[in-house]
PDB file of C-alpha atoms in Angstrom:
ATOM      1  CA  MET A   7      -2.953 -16.535   2.303  1.00  0.00           C
ATOM      2  CA  ARG A   8      -4.720 -15.281   4.804  1.00  0.00           C
ATOM      3  CA  TYR A   9      -5.153 -11.302   5.619  1.00  0.00           C
ATOM      4  CA  ASN A  10      -6.420  -8.905   8.373  1.00  0.00           C
ATOM      5  CA  GLU A  11      -9.991  -9.102   6.490  1.00  0.00           C
ATOM      6  CA  LYS A  12     -11.649  -6.638   8.806  1.00  0.00           C
ATOM      7  CA  GLU A  13      -8.338  -4.212   8.858  1.00  0.00           C
ATOM      8  CA  LEU A  14      -8.846  -3.879   4.662  1.00  0.00           C
ATOM      9  CA  GLN A  15     -12.882  -3.418   5.565  1.00  0.00           C
ATOM     10  CA  ALA A  16     -11.517  -0.697   7.936  1.00  0.00           C
ATOM     11  CA  LEU A  17      -9.309   1.014   4.964  1.00  0.00           C
ATOM     12  CA  SER A  18     -12.679   0.578   3.013  1.00  0.00           C
ATOM     13  CA  ARG A  19     -14.212   3.301   5.375  1.00  0.00           C
ATOM     14  CA  GLN A  20     -11.334   5.357   5.034  1.00  0.00           C
ATOM     15  CA  PRO A  21     -11.874   8.953   3.569  1.00  0.00           C
ATOM     16  CA  ALA A  22     -11.093   8.295  -0.480  1.00  0.00           C
ATOM     17  CA  GLU A  23      -8.135  10.380  -2.934  1.00  0.00           C
ATOM     18  CA  LEU A  24     -11.138   9.862  -5.110  1.00  0.00           C
ATOM     19  CA  ALA A  25     -14.720   8.330  -5.332  1.00  0.00           C
ATOM     20  CA  ALA A  26     -18.029   7.925  -7.737  1.00  0.00           C
ATOM     21  CA  GLU A  27     -20.401   5.845  -9.001  1.00  0.00           C
ATOM     22  CA  LEU A  28     -19.103   4.241 -11.995  1.00  0.00           C
ATOM     23  CA  GLY A  29     -20.061   1.815 -14.437  1.00  0.00           C
ATOM     24  CA  MET A  30     -17.852  -1.801 -13.832  1.00  0.00           C
ATOM     25  CA  ARG A  31     -17.654  -5.042 -16.212  1.00  0.00           C
ATOM     26  CA  GLY A  32     -15.902  -7.252 -14.305  1.00  0.00           C
ATOM     27  CA  PRO A  33     -13.009  -9.715 -16.043  1.00  0.00           C
ATOM     28  CA  LYS A  34     -15.284 -12.873 -17.031  1.00  0.00           C
ATOM     29  CA  LYS A  35     -15.908 -13.503 -20.245  1.00  0.00           C
ATOM     30  CA  GLY A  36     -19.738 -12.611 -20.830  1.00  0.00           C
ATOM     31  CA  SER A  37     -20.068 -10.270 -17.486  1.00  0.00           C
ATOM     32  CA  VAL A  38     -21.971  -7.053 -17.671  1.00  0.00           C
ATOM     33  CA  VAL A  39     -21.862  -3.219 -16.380  1.00  0.00           C
ATOM     34  CA  LYS A  40     -23.129  -3.224 -13.123  1.00  0.00           C
ATOM     35  CA  ARG A  41     -23.525   0.360 -10.976  1.00  0.00           C
ATOM     36  CA  ARG A  42     -20.885   0.346  -8.535  1.00  0.00           C
ATOM     37  CA  LEU A  43     -19.423   3.255  -5.887  1.00  0.00           C
ATOM     38  CA  VAL A  44     -15.952   2.623  -6.860  1.00  0.00           C
ATOM     39  CA  LYS A  45     -13.724   4.364  -3.748  1.00  0.00           C
ATOM     40  CA  LEU A  46      -9.835   4.733  -3.763  1.00  0.00           C
ATOM     41  CA  VAL A  47      -7.994   4.702  -0.737  1.00  0.00           C
ATOM     42  CA  VAL A  48      -4.135   4.718  -0.802  1.00  0.00           C
ATOM     43  CA  ASN A  49      -3.359   1.683  -2.743  1.00  0.00           C
ATOM     44  CA  PHE A  50      -6.304  -0.407  -3.203  1.00  0.00           C
ATOM     45  CA  LEU A  51      -9.619   0.468  -5.012  1.00  0.00           C
ATOM     46  CA  PHE A  52     -12.905  -0.622  -3.611  1.00  0.00           C
ATOM     47  CA  TYR A  53     -15.500  -1.401  -4.960  1.00  0.00           C
ATOM     48  CA  PHE A  54     -19.229  -1.777  -3.155  1.00  0.00           C
ATOM     49  CA  ARG A  55     -22.808  -2.278  -4.795  1.00  0.00           C
ATOM     50  CA  THR A  56     -25.115   0.902  -4.801  1.00  0.00           C
ATOM     51  CA  ASP A  57     -26.710   0.746  -1.147  1.00  0.00           C
ATOM     52  CA  GLU A  58     -24.305  -1.472   0.723  1.00  0.00           C
ATOM     53  CA  ALA A  59     -21.921  -0.413   3.561  1.00  0.00           C
ATOM     54  CA  GLU A  60     -19.596  -3.239   3.037  1.00  0.00           C
ATOM     55  CA  PRO A  61     -17.445  -3.354  -0.182  1.00  0.00           C
ATOM     56  CA  VAL A  62     -18.145  -6.527  -2.959  1.00  0.00           C
ATOM     57  CA  GLY A  63     -14.099  -6.822  -3.391  1.00  0.00           C
ATOM     58  CA  ALA A  64     -10.676  -4.398  -3.313  1.00  0.00           C
ATOM     59  CA  LEU A  65      -8.388  -4.619  -5.794  1.00  0.00           C
ATOM     60  CA  LEU A  66      -4.438  -3.809  -5.088  1.00  0.00           C
ATOM     61  CA  LEU A  67      -3.137  -1.734  -6.905  1.00  0.00           C
ATOM     62  CA  GLU A  68       0.822  -2.484  -6.747  1.00  0.00           C
ATOM     63  CA  HIS A  69       1.908  -2.753 -10.802  1.00  0.00           C
ATOM     64  CA  CYS A  70      -1.577  -2.349 -12.095  1.00  0.00           C
ATOM     65  CA  ARG A  71      -1.681  -0.715 -15.445  1.00  0.00           C
ATOM     66  CA  VAL A  72      -4.089   1.354 -15.915  1.00  0.00           C
ATOM     67  CA  THR A  73      -5.747   2.102 -19.514  1.00  0.00           C
ATOM     68  CA  GLN A  74      -8.173   3.953 -21.466  1.00  0.00           C
ATOM     69  CA  GLU A  75     -10.291   2.307 -23.565  1.00  0.00           C
ATOM     70  CA  GLU A  76     -13.124   4.155 -24.553  1.00  0.00           C
ATOM     71  CA  PRO A  77     -13.193   8.417 -24.619  1.00  0.00           C
ATOM     72  CA  SER A  78     -14.783   7.678 -21.379  1.00  0.00           C
ATOM     73  CA  GLY A  79     -13.737   4.601 -20.272  1.00  0.00           C
ATOM     74  CA  PHE A  80     -10.848   2.180 -18.731  1.00  0.00           C
ATOM     75  CA  SER A  81      -9.457  -0.719 -17.563  1.00  0.00           C
ATOM     76  CA  ILE A  82      -7.231  -1.820 -14.843  1.00  0.00           C
ATOM     77  CA  SER A  83      -4.558  -4.740 -15.593  1.00  0.00           C
ATOM     78  CA  PHE A  84      -2.518  -6.347 -13.760  1.00  0.00           C
ATOM     79  CA  ILE A  85       1.065  -7.465 -14.307  1.00  0.00           C
ATOM     80  CA  GLU A  86       0.659 -11.115 -13.465  1.00  0.00           C
ATOM     81  CA  ASP A  87      -2.155 -11.760 -15.842  1.00  0.00           C
ATOM     82  CA  PRO A  88      -2.506  -8.725 -18.182  1.00  0.00           C
ATOM     83  CA  GLU A  89      -5.469 -10.003 -20.225  1.00  0.00           C
ATOM     84  CA  ARG A  90      -7.478 -10.146 -16.966  1.00  0.00           C
ATOM     85  CA  LYS A  91      -9.407  -6.191 -17.207  1.00  0.00           C
ATOM     86  CA  TYR A  92     -11.425  -4.674 -15.118  1.00  0.00           C
ATOM     87  CA  HIS A  93     -13.121  -2.050 -16.994  1.00  0.00           C
ATOM     88  CA  PHE A  94     -14.890   1.351 -15.943  1.00  0.00           C
ATOM     89  CA  GLU A  95     -17.505   3.559 -17.787  1.00  0.00           C
ATOM     90  CA  CYS A  96     -17.232   7.582 -16.711  1.00  0.00           C
ATOM     91  CA  TYR A  97     -19.864   9.880 -17.417  1.00  0.00           C
ATOM     92  CA  SER A  98     -17.455  11.709 -19.353  1.00  0.00           C
ATOM     93  CA  GLU A  99     -13.952  12.191 -20.560  1.00  0.00           C
ATOM     94  CA  GLU A 100     -12.480  14.515 -18.311  1.00  0.00           C
ATOM     95  CA  GLN A 101     -13.634  11.913 -15.364  1.00  0.00           C
ATOM     96  CA  CYS A 102     -11.984   9.221 -16.643  1.00  0.00           C
ATOM     97  CA  LEU A 103      -8.510  10.945 -17.200  1.00  0.00           C
ATOM     98  CA  GLU A 104      -9.120  12.167 -13.260  1.00  0.00           C
ATOM     99  CA  TRP A 105      -9.566   8.268 -12.366  1.00  0.00           C
ATOM    100  CA  MET A 106      -6.867   7.462 -14.736  1.00  0.00           C
ATOM    101  CA  GLY A 107      -4.365   9.970 -12.990  1.00  0.00           C
ATOM    102  CA  ALA A 108      -6.069   9.011  -9.771  1.00  0.00           C
ATOM    103  CA  LEU A 109      -5.383   5.384  -9.848  1.00  0.00           C
ATOM    104  CA  ARG A 110      -1.361   5.780 -11.139  1.00  0.00           C
ATOM    105  CA  ARG A 111      -0.568   7.771  -8.355  1.00  0.00           C
ATOM    106  CA  ALA A 112      -2.008   5.504  -6.405  1.00  0.00           C
ATOM    107  CA  SER A 113       0.767   2.842  -6.162  1.00  0.00           C
ATOM    108  CA  TYR A 114       3.050   3.290  -3.071  1.00  0.00           C
ATOM    109  CA  GLU A 115       5.437   2.414  -6.381  1.00  0.00           C
ATOM    110  CA  PHE A 116       4.588   5.538  -7.947  1.00  0.00           C
ATOM    111  CA  MET A 117       4.903   7.507  -4.425  1.00  0.00           C
ATOM    112  CA  ARG A 118       8.359   6.914  -4.091  1.00  0.00           C
ATOM    113  CA  ARG A 119      10.314   6.852  -7.321  1.00  0.00           C
ATOM    114  CA  SER A 120       7.782  10.741  -7.006  1.00  0.00           C
ATOM    115  CA  LEU A 121       9.969  10.979  -4.065  1.00  0.00           C
ATOM    116  CA  ILE A 122      13.172   9.930  -4.793  1.00  0.00           C
ATOM    117  CA  PHE A 123      12.956  12.132  -8.159  1.00  0.00           C
ATOM    118  CA  TYR A 124      11.826  15.431  -6.125  1.00  0.00           C
ATOM    119  CA  ARG A 125      14.315  15.075  -3.492  1.00  0.00           C
ATOM    120  CA  ASN A 126      16.993  14.532  -5.470  1.00  0.00           C
ATOM    121  CA  GLU A 127      16.025  17.857  -7.676  1.00  0.00           C
ATOM    122  CA  ILE A 128      16.406  19.721  -4.604  1.00  0.00           C
ATOM    123  CA  GLN A 129      19.528  18.592  -3.585  1.00  0.00           C
ATOM    124  CA  LYS A 130      20.659  19.703  -7.021  1.00  0.00           C
ATOM    125  CA  MET A 131      18.792  22.821  -6.498  1.00  0.00           C
ATOM    126  CA  THR A 132      19.465  23.582  -2.709  1.00  0.00           C
ATOM    127  CA  GLY A 133      22.460  21.556  -1.704  1.00  0.00           C
ATOM    128  CA  LYS A 134      20.255  20.464   0.536  1.00  0.00           C
ATOM    129  CA  ASP A 135      18.634  16.566   1.496  1.00  0.00           C
ATOM    130  CA  PRO A 136      14.825  17.303   2.461  1.00  0.00           C
ATOM    131  CA  LEU A 137      14.987  14.031   3.813  1.00  0.00           C
ATOM    132  CA  GLU A 138      17.499  15.055   6.587  1.00  0.00           C
ATOM    133  CA  GLN A 139      15.355  15.788   8.948  1.00  0.00           C
ATOM    134  CA  PHE A 140      13.375  13.270   9.194  1.00  0.00           C
ATOM    135  CA  GLY A 141      16.743  10.975  10.185  1.00  0.00           C
ATOM    136  CA  ILE A 142      15.569   8.598   6.763  1.00  0.00           C
ATOM    137  CA  SER A 143      17.997   9.620   4.258  1.00  0.00           C
ATOM    138  CA  GLU A 144      20.295   6.205   4.167  1.00  0.00           C
ATOM    139  CA  GLU A 145      17.060   3.927   3.721  1.00  0.00           C
ATOM    140  CA  ALA A 146      17.899   1.852   0.523  1.00  0.00           C
ATOM    141  CA  ARG A 147      13.776   2.650  -0.788  1.00  0.00           C
ATOM    142  CA  PHE A 148      14.508   5.991  -1.155  1.00  0.00           C
ATOM    143  CA  GLN A 149      17.814   6.180  -2.789  1.00  0.00           C
ATOM    144  CA  LEU A 150      18.477   7.322  -6.523  1.00  0.00           C
ATOM    145  CA  SER A 151      19.385   4.027  -7.585  1.00  0.00           C
ATOM    146  CA  GLY A 152      16.560   2.327  -6.708  1.00  0.00           C
ATOM    147  CA  LEU A 153      14.987   4.471  -9.210  1.00  0.00           C
ATOM    148  CA  LYS A 154      14.694   1.569 -12.187  1.00  0.00           C
ATOM    149  CA  ALA A 155      12.959   2.435 -15.409  1.00  0.00           C
TER     150      ALA A 155
ATOM    151  CA  MET B  25     -14.360  -8.893   0.531  1.00  0.00           C
ATOM    152  CA  ARG B  26     -12.690 -10.387  -3.157  1.00  0.00           C
ATOM    153  CA  TYR B  27      -9.486  -9.047  -3.491  1.00  0.00           C
ATOM    154  CA  ASN B  28      -6.924  -9.701  -6.412  1.00  0.00           C
ATOM    155  CA  GLU B  29      -5.149 -12.262  -4.276  1.00  0.00           C
ATOM    156  CA  LYS B  30      -2.865 -13.145  -7.006  1.00  0.00           C
ATOM    157  CA  GLU B  31      -1.615  -9.354  -7.650  1.00  0.00           C
ATOM    158  CA  LEU B  32      -1.054  -9.588  -3.178  1.00  0.00           C
ATOM    159  CA  GLN B  33       0.854 -12.804  -4.154  1.00  0.00           C
ATOM    160  CA  ALA B  34       2.848 -10.938  -6.448  1.00  0.00           C
ATOM    161  CA  LEU B  35       3.141  -8.332  -4.046  1.00  0.00           C
ATOM    162  CA  SER B  36       5.366 -10.671  -1.064  1.00  0.00           C
ATOM    163  CA  ARG B  37       7.933 -11.859  -4.061  1.00  0.00           C
ATOM    164  CA  GLN B  38       8.345  -7.910  -4.203  1.00  0.00           C
ATOM    165  CA  PRO B  39      12.209  -6.207  -2.829  1.00  0.00           C
ATOM    166  CA  ALA B  40      11.392  -5.888   0.608  1.00  0.00           C
ATOM    167  CA  GLU B  41      11.839  -2.625   2.734  1.00  0.00           C
ATOM    168  CA  LEU B  42      13.260  -5.500   5.495  1.00  0.00           C
ATOM    169  CA  ALA B  43      13.339  -8.414   5.689  1.00  0.00           C
ATOM    170  CA  ALA B  44      14.480 -11.461   8.177  1.00  0.00           C
ATOM    171  CA  GLU B  45      13.240 -14.738  10.156  1.00  0.00           C
ATOM    172  CA  LEU B  46      11.388 -14.398  13.200  1.00  0.00           C
ATOM    173  CA  GLY B  47       9.440 -16.096  16.217  1.00  0.00           C
ATOM    174  CA  MET B  48       6.092 -15.185  15.794  1.00  0.00           C
ATOM    175  CA  ARG B  49       2.831 -16.470  17.558  1.00  0.00           C
ATOM    176  CA  GLY B  50      -0.505 -15.066  16.042  1.00  0.00           C
ATOM    177  CA  PRO B  51      -3.154 -13.370  18.092  1.00  0.00           C
ATOM    178  CA  LYS B  52      -5.276 -16.806  19.664  1.00  0.00           C
ATOM    179  CA  LYS B  53      -4.803 -18.075  23.094  1.00  0.00           C
ATOM    180  CA  GLY B  54      -2.157 -20.627  22.945  1.00  0.00           C
ATOM    181  CA  SER B  55      -0.350 -20.543  19.936  1.00  0.00           C
ATOM    182  CA  VAL B  56       3.063 -21.637  19.790  1.00  0.00           C
ATOM    183  CA  VAL B  57       5.810 -19.691  18.352  1.00  0.00           C
ATOM    184  CA  LYS B  58       6.701 -20.528  14.833  1.00  0.00           C
ATOM    185  CA  ARG B  59       9.998 -19.574  13.152  1.00  0.00           C
ATOM    186  CA  ARG B  60       9.052 -17.181  10.122  1.00  0.00           C
ATOM    187  CA  LEU B  61      10.509 -15.577   7.148  1.00  0.00           C
ATOM    188  CA  VAL B  62       8.930 -12.268   7.712  1.00  0.00           C
ATOM    189  CA  LYS B  63       8.941  -9.572   5.153  1.00  0.00           C
ATOM    190  CA  LEU B  64       8.110  -6.020   4.838  1.00  0.00           C
ATOM    191  CA  VAL B  65       6.673  -4.677   1.215  1.00  0.00           C
ATOM    192  CA  VAL B  66       5.336  -1.300   1.006  1.00  0.00           C
ATOM    193  CA  ASN B  67       2.173  -1.113   3.355  1.00  0.00           C
ATOM    194  CA  PHE B  68       2.132  -5.067   4.000  1.00  0.00           C
ATOM    195  CA  LEU B  69       4.001  -7.391   6.209  1.00  0.00           C
ATOM    196  CA  PHE B  70       3.865 -11.167   4.857  1.00  0.00           C
ATOM    197  CA  TYR B  71       5.447 -14.476   6.511  1.00  0.00           C
ATOM    198  CA  PHE B  72       6.159 -17.399   5.255  1.00  0.00           C
ATOM    199  CA  ARG B  73       7.069 -20.621   6.203  1.00  0.00           C
ATOM    200  CA  THR B  74      10.904 -21.027   6.224  1.00  0.00           C
ATOM    201  CA  ASP B  75      10.964 -23.005   3.814  1.00  0.00           C
ATOM    202  CA  GLU B  76       7.913 -21.939   1.287  1.00  0.00           C
ATOM    203  CA  ALA B  77       7.862 -19.568  -1.785  1.00  0.00           C
ATOM    204  CA  GLU B  78       4.303 -18.402  -0.887  1.00  0.00           C
ATOM    205  CA  PRO B  79       3.296 -16.276   1.407  1.00  0.00           C
ATOM    206  CA  VAL B  80       1.250 -17.901   4.278  1.00  0.00           C
ATOM    207  CA  GLY B  81      -0.508 -15.005   5.370  1.00  0.00           C
ATOM    208  CA  ALA B  82      -0.160 -11.006   5.092  1.00  0.00           C
ATOM    209  CA  LEU B  83      -0.995  -8.129   7.275  1.00  0.00           C
ATOM    210  CA  LEU B  84      -2.036  -4.968   5.874  1.00  0.00           C
ATOM    211  CA  LEU B  85      -0.614  -2.586   8.221  1.00  0.00           C
ATOM    212  CA  GLU B  86      -2.756   1.118   7.654  1.00  0.00           C
ATOM    213  CA  HIS B  87      -3.909   1.987  11.611  1.00  0.00           C
ATOM    214  CA  CYS B  88      -1.906  -0.516  12.927  1.00  0.00           C
ATOM    215  CA  ARG B  89       0.043   0.062  16.426  1.00  0.00           C
ATOM    216  CA  VAL B  90       3.055  -1.487  17.009  1.00  0.00           C
ATOM    217  CA  THR B  91       4.092  -1.719  20.657  1.00  0.00           C
ATOM    218  CA  GLN B  92       7.283  -2.642  22.511  1.00  0.00           C
ATOM    219  CA  GLU B  93       6.133  -6.246  24.203  1.00  0.00           C
ATOM    220  CA  GLU B  94       9.820  -6.876  26.194  1.00  0.00           C
ATOM    221  CA  PRO B  95      13.411  -6.010  25.187  1.00  0.00           C
ATOM    222  CA  SER B  96      14.003  -8.070  22.158  1.00  0.00           C
ATOM    223  CA  GLY B  97       9.823  -8.333  20.923  1.00  0.00           C
ATOM    224  CA  PHE B  98       7.069  -6.119  19.955  1.00  0.00           C
ATOM    225  CA  SER B  99       3.704  -7.020  18.815  1.00  0.00           C
ATOM    226  CA  ILE B 100       1.464  -5.079  16.095  1.00  0.00           C
ATOM    227  CA  SER B 101      -2.450  -4.577  16.498  1.00  0.00           C
ATOM    228  CA  PHE B 102      -5.231  -2.877  14.887  1.00  0.00           C
ATOM    229  CA  ILE B 103      -7.870  -0.051  15.571  1.00  0.00           C
ATOM    230  CA  GLU B 104     -10.366  -2.734  14.823  1.00  0.00           C
ATOM    231  CA  ASP B 105      -9.134  -5.206  17.692  1.00  0.00           C
ATOM    232  CA  PRO B 106      -6.270  -3.604  19.976  1.00  0.00           C
ATOM    233  CA  GLU B 107      -6.111  -7.095  21.956  1.00  0.00           C
ATOM    234  CA  ARG B 108      -6.010  -9.233  18.715  1.00  0.00           C
ATOM    235  CA  LYS B 109      -2.099  -9.134  19.244  1.00  0.00           C
ATOM    236  CA  TYR B 110       0.211 -10.869  16.554  1.00  0.00           C
ATOM    237  CA  HIS B 111       3.844 -11.128  18.433  1.00  0.00           C
ATOM    238  CA  PHE B 112       7.359 -11.172  16.958  1.00  0.00           C
ATOM    239  CA  GLU B 113      10.637 -12.240  18.346  1.00  0.00           C
ATOM    240  CA  CYS B 114      13.989 -11.004  17.384  1.00  0.00           C
ATOM    241  CA  TYR B 115      17.376 -11.649  18.654  1.00  0.00           C
ATOM    242  CA  SER B 116      18.357  -8.453  19.742  1.00  0.00           C
ATOM    243  CA  GLU B 117      16.574  -5.136  20.503  1.00  0.00           C
ATOM    244  CA  GLU B 118      18.381  -3.661  18.054  1.00  0.00           C
ATOM    245  CA  GLN B 119      16.683  -5.332  15.533  1.00  0.00           C
ATOM    246  CA  CYS B 120      13.704  -5.461  17.460  1.00  0.00           C
ATOM    247  CA  LEU B 121      14.016  -1.507  16.987  1.00  0.00           C
ATOM    248  CA  GLU B 122      14.936  -1.151  13.978  1.00  0.00           C
ATOM    249  CA  TRP B 123      11.468  -3.225  12.904  1.00  0.00           C
ATOM    250  CA  MET B 124       9.512  -1.465  14.706  1.00  0.00           C
ATOM    251  CA  GLY B 125      10.655   1.623  13.109  1.00  0.00           C
ATOM    252  CA  ALA B 126      10.568   0.050   9.524  1.00  0.00           C
ATOM    253  CA  LEU B 127       6.609  -0.949  10.416  1.00  0.00           C
ATOM    254  CA  ARG B 128       5.771   2.437  11.597  1.00  0.00           C
ATOM    255  CA  ARG B 129       7.128   4.110   8.603  1.00  0.00           C
ATOM    256  CA  ALA B 130       5.237   1.588   6.161  1.00  0.00           C
ATOM    257  CA  ARG B 131       2.071   3.538   6.942  1.00  0.00           C
ATOM    258  CA  ASN B 132       1.788   6.658   4.865  1.00  0.00           C
ATOM    259  CA  GLU B 133       4.266   8.436   2.708  1.00  0.00           C
ATOM    260  CA  ILE B 134       6.347  11.759   4.174  1.00  0.00           C
ATOM    261  CA  GLN B 135       3.156  14.774   4.723  1.00  0.00           C
ATOM    262  CA  LYS B 136       0.723  12.220   6.595  1.00  0.00           C
ATOM    263  CA  MET B 137       4.105  10.882   9.359  1.00  0.00           C
ATOM    264  CA  THR B 138       5.408  13.966  10.069  1.00  0.00           C
ATOM    265  CA  GLY B 139       2.609  16.798   9.090  1.00  0.00           C
ATOM    266  CA  LYS B 140       5.290  18.684   7.642  1.00  0.00           C
ATOM    267  CA  ASP B 141       6.135  19.705   4.123  1.00  0.00           C
ATOM    268  CA  PRO B 142       9.601  19.236   3.662  1.00  0.00           C
ATOM    269  CA  LEU B 143       9.753  21.714   1.273  1.00  0.00           C
ATOM    270  CA  GLU B 144       8.792  24.192   3.484  1.00  0.00           C
ATOM    271  CA  GLN B 145      11.999  25.299   4.773  1.00  0.00           C
ATOM    272  CA  PHE B 146      13.347  25.690   0.642  1.00  0.00           C
ATOM    273  CA  GLY B 147      10.432  27.986   0.360  1.00  0.00           C
ATOM    274  CA  ILE B 148       9.341  26.440  -2.399  1.00  0.00           C
ATOM    275  CA  SER B 149       6.257  24.339  -1.275  1.00  0.00           C
ATOM    276  CA  GLU B 150       4.134  26.847  -3.546  1.00  0.00           C
ATOM    277  CA  GLU B 151       5.610  25.788  -7.053  1.00  0.00           C
ATOM    278  CA  ALA B 152       3.192  24.743  -9.273  1.00  0.00           C
ATOM    279  CA  ARG B 153       6.082  21.819 -10.576  1.00  0.00           C
ATOM    280  CA  PHE B 154       5.986  20.451  -6.503  1.00  0.00           C
ATOM    281  CA  GLN B 155       2.500  20.257  -6.086  1.00  0.00           C
ATOM    282  CA  LEU B 156       0.682  16.429  -5.959  1.00  0.00           C
ATOM    283  CA  SER B 157      -1.652  17.069  -8.509  1.00  0.00           C
ATOM    284  CA  GLY B 158       1.522  18.283 -11.248  1.00  0.00           C
ATOM    285  CA  LEU B 159       2.525  13.882 -10.621  1.00  0.00           C
ATOM    286  CA  LYS B 160       1.835  11.933 -14.193  1.00  0.00           C
ATOM    287  CA  ALA B 161       2.170   8.567 -14.592  1.00  0.00           C
TER     288      ALA B 161
END
């Protein structure tokens, strides 16, 4: 599939939600841990060699599963291939939990569901629809029915 | 740059914000208009040959510019290369405006889009339970 790689590279230079140097191990059998600068920008996780400006790779985080593997380590896998895991080593459990939380929230799907949830809470509480002022109340993606299990 | 292509392909099969068959012309000089099934999913625009299940390509929409080119046509370009335009032909101005609006909204969540806090008018902006840090998976 073609895609606009320049735009993805540009995205990797945008301000990050979270960035840190972590140990990273790819999903292939026998892969070794490497130090990588890991950077979370919107729904992408970029990883760089520590002395390079262009990322080695990018992981699109929609429908990813984030799992704690050890006290200070987590993995990311994807619905399409749950056994292929990208492993990350943090310096502490605190850092590990911080990353896991941020990665789970990064998915637009998560944002959408949260928006719907809070919109509903606000409507119940105040009788008003907080999305009305933006003229987007009727959009399919913001409807309560869009919250699937 | 490597990326998890399978995941991007899986995303192309997710429910779309908007999907339609449009005329599409690539950015290269001399490219011709082709019929494509165009599908907007989160911050990606996928385009398919009308009889194929896998997309021909995907456009990441962060920092894109959407411009009306004719009454029923618009273009998408990117900050990195504003002269490279992907052109789309709709069947009406109404459809054109609908797509332009949807593409612009695809980029960000509410806060970034409007610069406004939708909770402000209710005086509940500061409540702990509505803070972004409170969002657990």
